[in-house]
Coordinates of C-alpha atoms and ligand atoms in Angstrom, one line a residue:
M298 CA 5.4 6.7 -10.9
T299 CA 5.8 10.7 -11.4
D300 CA 2.0 11.1 -11.1
T301 CA 0.9 11.1 -7.9
T302 CA -3.2 11.3 -8.7
H303 CA -5.5 10.4 -11.6
T304 CA -8.7 11.9 -11.5
H305 CA -11.4 9.5 -12.0
P306 CA -13.9 9.4 -15.1
T307 CA -16.6 10.4 -12.9
G308 CA -14.5 13.8 -11.6
P309 CA -13.2 13.1 -7.4
Q310 CA -10.4 12.4 -7.0
V311 CA -8.8 9.0 -5.8
P312 CA -5.5 8.4 -5.0
D313 CA -3.5 6.4 -7.0
L314 CA -2.2 3.5 -4.4
E315 CA 0.5 2.0 -6.6
P316 CA 3.6 0.8 -4.1
T317 CA 7.6 2.4 -4.9
L318 CA 10.6 1.4 -4.2
E319 CA 12.5 4.8 -3.5
E320 CA 16.2 4.6 -3.3
L321 CA 16.9 6.9 0.1
R322 CA 21.0 6.3 -0.8
P323 CA 22.5 4.4 -2.7
G324 CA 21.7 0.7 -2.3
V325 CA 18.9 2.1 0.5
Y326 CA 15.6 2.0 0.0
A327 CA 12.1 2.1 1.3
W328 CA 9.3 0.2 0.5
V329 CA 5.7 3.2 0.6
Q330 CA 2.4 1.7 -0.1
P331 CA 0.2 4.0 -0.5
D332 CA -1.9 5.4 1.6
G333 CA -0.9 4.1 4.6
S334 CA -4.2 4.0 6.1
W335 CA -4.8 0.7 8.5
W336 CA -3.0 -2.6 7.5
V337 CA -1.2 -0.6 4.9
N338 CA 2.6 -0.3 5.9
N339 CA 6.0 0.9 5.2
A340 CA 9.2 -1.6 5.0
G341 CA 13.0 -1.1 3.6
A342 CA 15.9 -2.9 2.0
I343 CA 19.5 -2.2 3.2
N344 CA 22.0 -3.8 0.2
G345 CA 25.4 -4.4 1.8
G346 CA 26.9 -5.8 -1.1
D347 CA 27.1 -9.6 -0.9
G348 CA 24.5 -9.2 1.4
V349 CA 20.0 -7.4 1.7
L350 CA 19.0 -6.5 5.0
V351 CA 15.4 -6.1 5.2
V352 CA 13.5 -4.2 7.3
D353 CA 9.6 -5.6 7.8
T354 CA 7.5 -7.4 5.6
C355 CA 3.7 -6.5 4.5
A356 CA 0.3 -7.6 5.5
T357 CA -0.6 -10.0 2.7
A358 CA 1.3 -12.4 0.4
A359 CA 1.1 -10.1 -2.3
R360 CA 2.0 -7.4 -1.0
T361 CA 5.4 -9.2 0.2
R362 CA 6.2 -10.5 -2.9
R363 CA 6.0 -7.6 -4.6
F364 CA 8.3 -5.8 -2.1
L365 CA 10.7 -8.4 -2.2
D366 CA 10.4 -8.7 -6.1
A367 CA 11.2 -5.2 -6.3
V368 CA 14.0 -5.2 -3.8
D369 CA 15.8 -8.1 -5.5
T370 CA 15.3 -6.5 -9.7
A371 CA 16.3 -3.4 -7.4
T372 CA 19.9 -4.9 -6.0
G373 CA 20.2 -7.3 -9.0
G374 CA 19.8 -10.1 -6.8
I375 CA 21.7 -9.9 -4.0
P376 CA 20.4 -12.5 -1.5
V377 CA 18.2 -11.4 1.4
R378 CA 20.4 -12.8 4.6
L379 CA 19.0 -10.9 7.6
A380 CA 15.5 -9.2 8.4
V381 CA 14.1 -7.2 11.4
N382 CA 10.8 -6.9 12.3
T383 CA 10.3 -3.0 13.8
H384 CA 7.3 -4.1 15.7
Q385 CA 4.3 -7.1 15.9
H386 CA 1.9 -5.5 13.9
G387 CA 0.7 -7.6 10.9
D388 CA 0.9 -5.2 8.4
H389 CA 4.9 -5.6 9.0
A390 CA 4.7 -8.8 10.0
Y391 CA 2.3 -11.3 8.4
G392 CA 4.4 -11.8 5.4
N393 CA 7.4 -13.1 7.3
S394 CA 6.7 -16.5 5.7
L395 CA 7.5 -15.1 2.5
L396 CA 11.2 -14.5 3.3
P397 CA 14.1 -17.0 2.0
T398 CA 14.5 -19.6 4.4
A399 CA 18.0 -18.9 5.0
A400 CA 17.4 -15.7 6.2
V401 CA 18.1 -14.6 9.8
L402 CA 15.0 -12.7 11.3
L403 CA 15.6 -10.8 15.0
G404 CA 12.9 -8.8 16.9
H405 CA 12.4 -7.3 19.9
P406 CA 11.8 -9.9 22.0
L407 CA 7.7 -9.0 23.5
M408 CA 8.0 -8.4 19.2
R409 CA 8.3 -12.1 18.7
E410 CA 5.9 -13.5 21.6
G411 CA 3.4 -10.8 20.6
L412 CA 3.3 -12.2 16.8
R413 CA 3.0 -16.0 18.5
V414 CA 0.4 -15.4 20.3
D415 CA -1.3 -13.1 17.1
P416 CA -4.5 -15.4 16.6
V417 CA -5.5 -12.5 13.4
I418 CA -3.0 -13.8 11.8
D419 CA -5.5 -17.2 10.9
G420 CA -8.3 -15.3 10.1
C421 CA -9.0 -11.1 10.7
P422 CA -12.5 -11.0 12.5
P423 CA -15.0 -7.9 10.3
L424 CA -13.7 -5.3 12.5
W425 CA -12.2 -3.7 8.8
D426 CA -14.2 -3.4 5.5
P427 CA -13.5 -4.8 2.8
V428 CA -12.5 -7.6 5.7
P429 CA -8.1 -8.5 4.9
D430 CA -7.2 -11.9 3.1
W431 CA -4.0 -12.3 4.0
G432 CA -3.6 -14.9 1.3
P433 CA -1.1 -17.9 2.0
V434 CA 1.4 -16.8 5.2
T435 CA 2.4 -19.0 7.8
K436 CA 3.3 -17.2 11.4
R437 CA 7.0 -16.8 11.2
L438 CA 8.4 -15.2 14.4
P439 CA 12.3 -14.1 14.9
E440 CA 15.0 -16.6 15.2
V441 CA 16.9 -14.3 16.7
T442 CA 15.8 -11.5 19.4
V443 CA 17.4 -7.5 20.3
A444 CA 16.3 -7.2 23.4
S445 CA 17.9 -3.9 23.5
A446 CA 20.5 -3.1 20.6
L447 CA 22.5 -4.9 18.1
T448 CA 24.1 -3.7 15.4
V449 CA 24.5 -5.8 11.4
H450 CA 27.3 -5.1 9.5
L451 CA 26.5 -5.3 5.9
G452 CA 29.9 -5.0 4.3
D453 CA 31.0 -1.6 4.7
R454 CA 27.3 -0.1 5.6
R455 CA 26.4 -0.3 9.8
V456 CA 22.7 -0.4 10.3
D457 CA 22.0 -0.1 14.5
L458 CA 18.8 -1.8 15.2
L459 CA 17.5 -0.2 19.1
H460 CA 14.9 0.1 21.4
P461 CA 13.1 3.3 22.3
G462 CA 13.9 1.8 26.2
D463 CA 10.6 2.0 27.6
T464 CA 6.8 0.8 25.7
A465 CA 6.0 3.6 23.0
H466 CA 3.9 2.2 19.7
T467 CA 3.9 -1.2 21.4
T468 CA 6.0 -2.6 24.1
G469 CA 9.0 -4.4 21.3
D470 CA 9.5 -1.5 18.6
L471 CA 12.5 -1.2 17.1
V472 CA 14.0 1.1 15.2
A473 CA 17.0 0.7 12.5
W474 CA 19.0 3.7 12.1
L475 CA 21.7 3.6 9.8
P476 CA 24.6 6.6 11.0
G477 CA 26.9 6.5 8.6
E478 CA 23.7 7.2 5.9
R479 CA 21.6 9.2 8.4
V480 CA 19.0 7.5 7.4
L481 CA 16.0 6.5 10.2
F482 CA 13.9 3.5 10.0
S483 CA 11.1 4.7 12.6
G484 CA 8.5 1.4 12.1
D485 CA 4.9 2.6 13.5
L486 CA 7.1 5.4 16.3
V487 CA 6.5 7.7 13.1
F488 CA 2.9 7.8 10.9
N489 CA 3.6 10.6 8.7
G490 CA -0.3 12.8 8.2
L491 CA -1.8 9.6 9.3
T492 CA -3.4 9.1 12.9
P493 CA -0.9 7.5 14.6
L494 CA -1.5 4.4 17.1
V495 CA -1.1 3.5 20.6
F496 CA -3.4 1.3 21.3
M497 CA -1.2 -1.6 22.1
G498 CA 1.7 0.8 23.5
S499 CA 1.4 3.8 26.0
V500 CA 0.6 7.1 24.8
P501 CA 3.0 8.9 27.1
G502 CA 5.6 6.3 26.3
A503 CA 5.2 7.4 22.5
L504 CA 5.9 11.1 23.0
A505 CA 8.8 10.8 25.2
A506 CA 9.9 8.4 22.4
V507 CA 9.6 11.1 20.2
D508 CA 11.9 13.2 22.1
W509 CA 14.2 10.1 21.5
L510 CA 13.5 9.9 17.6
A511 CA 15.1 13.8 17.7
S512 CA 17.9 12.7 19.0
F513 CA 19.4 10.6 15.5
Q514 CA 18.9 14.1 13.8
A515 CA 18.8 12.0 10.9
E516 CA 18.5 13.0 7.2
I517 CA 15.3 10.9 6.1
L518 CA 13.3 9.3 7.6
V519 CA 10.7 6.3 7.1
P520 CA 7.9 6.2 8.8
G521 CA 6.1 2.9 9.3
H522 CA 3.0 4.4 7.3
G523 CA 2.6 7.9 5.2
P524 CA 5.3 9.4 3.2
V525 CA 9.3 9.7 3.6
V526 CA 10.2 12.4 5.6
I527 CA 13.4 14.6 4.7
G528 CA 15.2 16.8 6.3
T529 CA 14.1 19.8 7.9
E530 CA 10.0 18.3 7.7
I531 CA 11.4 15.4 10.0
D532 CA 11.0 18.1 13.2
R533 CA 7.7 19.3 12.0
V534 CA 6.2 15.6 11.6
L535 CA 8.0 15.0 15.1
D536 CA 6.3 18.1 16.1
E537 CA 2.9 17.0 15.2
H538 CA 3.5 13.8 16.6
R539 CA 4.2 15.4 20.2
R540 CA 0.7 18.2 19.7
Y541 CA -1.4 14.7 19.2
Y542 CA -0.2 13.3 21.7
R543 CA -0.7 16.0 23.8
F544 CA -4.1 16.3 22.7
V545 CA -4.6 12.1 23.5
L546 CA -3.6 13.2 27.1
E547 CA -5.7 15.6 27.6
T548 CA -8.6 14.1 26.2
A549 CA -8.1 11.2 28.4
E550 CA -7.8 13.3 31.6
A551 CA -10.8 15.5 30.9
G552 CA -12.9 12.8 29.8
R553 CA -12.0 11.5 32.9
A554 CA -12.6 14.7 34.7
L555 CA -16.0 14.9 33.4
G556 CA -17.0 10.6 34.2
L557 CA -17.0 10.1 30.1
S558 CA -16.2 7.0 28.9
P559 CA -13.3 6.3 26.6
L560 CA -15.7 6.3 23.8
E561 CA -17.8 9.2 25.3
A562 CA -14.6 11.6 25.8
A563 CA -14.1 10.8 21.9
M564 CA -17.4 11.7 20.4
Q565 CA -17.1 15.5 22.5
A566 CA -13.6 16.2 21.7
D567 CA -12.9 18.4 18.9
L568 CA -9.8 16.5 16.5
G569 CA -9.5 19.9 14.9
E570 CA -6.1 19.6 12.9
F571 CA -6.0 16.2 13.3
A572 CA -9.2 15.3 11.6
E573 CA -8.6 14.9 8.3
W574 CA -6.0 11.8 9.1
A575 CA -6.5 9.2 7.7
D576 CA -7.9 6.7 10.4
A577 CA -9.5 9.4 13.3
E578 CA -11.0 6.5 14.7
R579 CA -8.0 5.6 16.4
I580 CA -8.5 8.3 18.7
V581 CA -10.7 5.9 20.6
L582 CA -8.2 3.5 20.9
N583 CA -5.7 5.4 22.3
L584 CA -7.7 7.1 24.6
H585 CA -9.0 3.1 25.4
R586 CA -5.7 2.9 25.6
Q587 CA -4.3 5.6 28.1
Y588 CA -8.0 5.4 30.5
A589 CA -6.4 2.1 31.1
D590 CA -3.0 3.3 31.9
H591 CA -3.8 5.3 33.9
D592 CA -6.7 3.3 36.2
G593 CA -3.7 -0.3 35.9
R594 CA -5.9 -2.7 34.4
E595 CA -5.6 -4.2 30.5
L596 CA -6.8 -3.2 27.6
D597 CA -10.1 -4.3 26.8
L598 CA -9.0 -5.3 22.8
A599 CA -12.5 -6.2 22.0
A600 CA -14.3 -3.4 23.6
A601 CA -12.2 0.0 22.1
F602 CA -12.3 -1.9 18.5
A603 CA -16.1 -1.8 18.9
D604 CA -16.0 1.4 20.3
A605 CA -13.9 2.3 17.1
I606 CA -16.7 1.8 15.5
A607 CA -19.1 3.3 17.2
W608 CA -17.6 6.1 16.5
L609 CA -17.6 5.8 13.1
G610 CA -20.7 4.5 12.4
R611 CA -19.7 1.7 10.1
P612 CA -16.2 -0.6 10.1
M613 CA -12.9 1.1 9.7
H614 CA -11.3 1.0 6.0
T615 CA -8.8 -0.4 4.4
F616 CA -7.0 -0.6 1.3
V617 CA -4.9 -4.2 2.0
Ligands
ZN790 ZN1 1.7 -0.7 14.2

């Protein structure tokens, strides 16, 4: 796939939404799904010669099947023996049941618990337009949990599964790090060119996790959403995340000082350099998280989503 856009007959360019399997290093693959917005995630696969480790599945049965078929073709049918979920969100985990039964699925204990109680896989509420249909998926939870670190040896390859040490994108994030190849699968600790989402995590925690990600000195970073990031672009993308999280913290602090609700604070905020990113309404969700944490209370998920839709003036959009 070389062209990234095609011209719509009536004029405006529409994005090419075909996913691609990108070989980053020999046998190390990123499954990149444009445009990376709500529910359209990236995944990955690492071929160790006699077995494949899969990093995340996709939101729907059809997308997951397509991903696993592409990996099967690329590896010449090497079986998937292991898989890991980088976090609990359905776009990375609802397709788990499409994995081979014999493959061992790994995840953080809080990721496992989050997916265990997730009702959205049984029917998505009409917060998005169109309302996603996951297809024939069933909930599959990790059989093995990784609280802080686990090393997988795949032939000569080493893959470290690591928790950032604190709540960041969610309470149970894991990254997959290949020290030999210097490839980092960050999950949703990185959204490349799209609005980061931390409403089920922590804004200061996500900010701290950016420094942790930088410390790997990766040469290739596979974000949870958006294009693969290479070389010096990694620092630039991580800096964007720092600026965005600081913007959320400052907007929350200013909003509280003025007695504004999260929605009111978001309405008044100037998104500036972040205004062009897809899923900009996440500012409302992220502010809800920061307000709740500041007040020491649970996030009201339903109220946060209702406010995001109010900010947008319509349901959130998805291509899934
Ligand atoms: Zn996520």
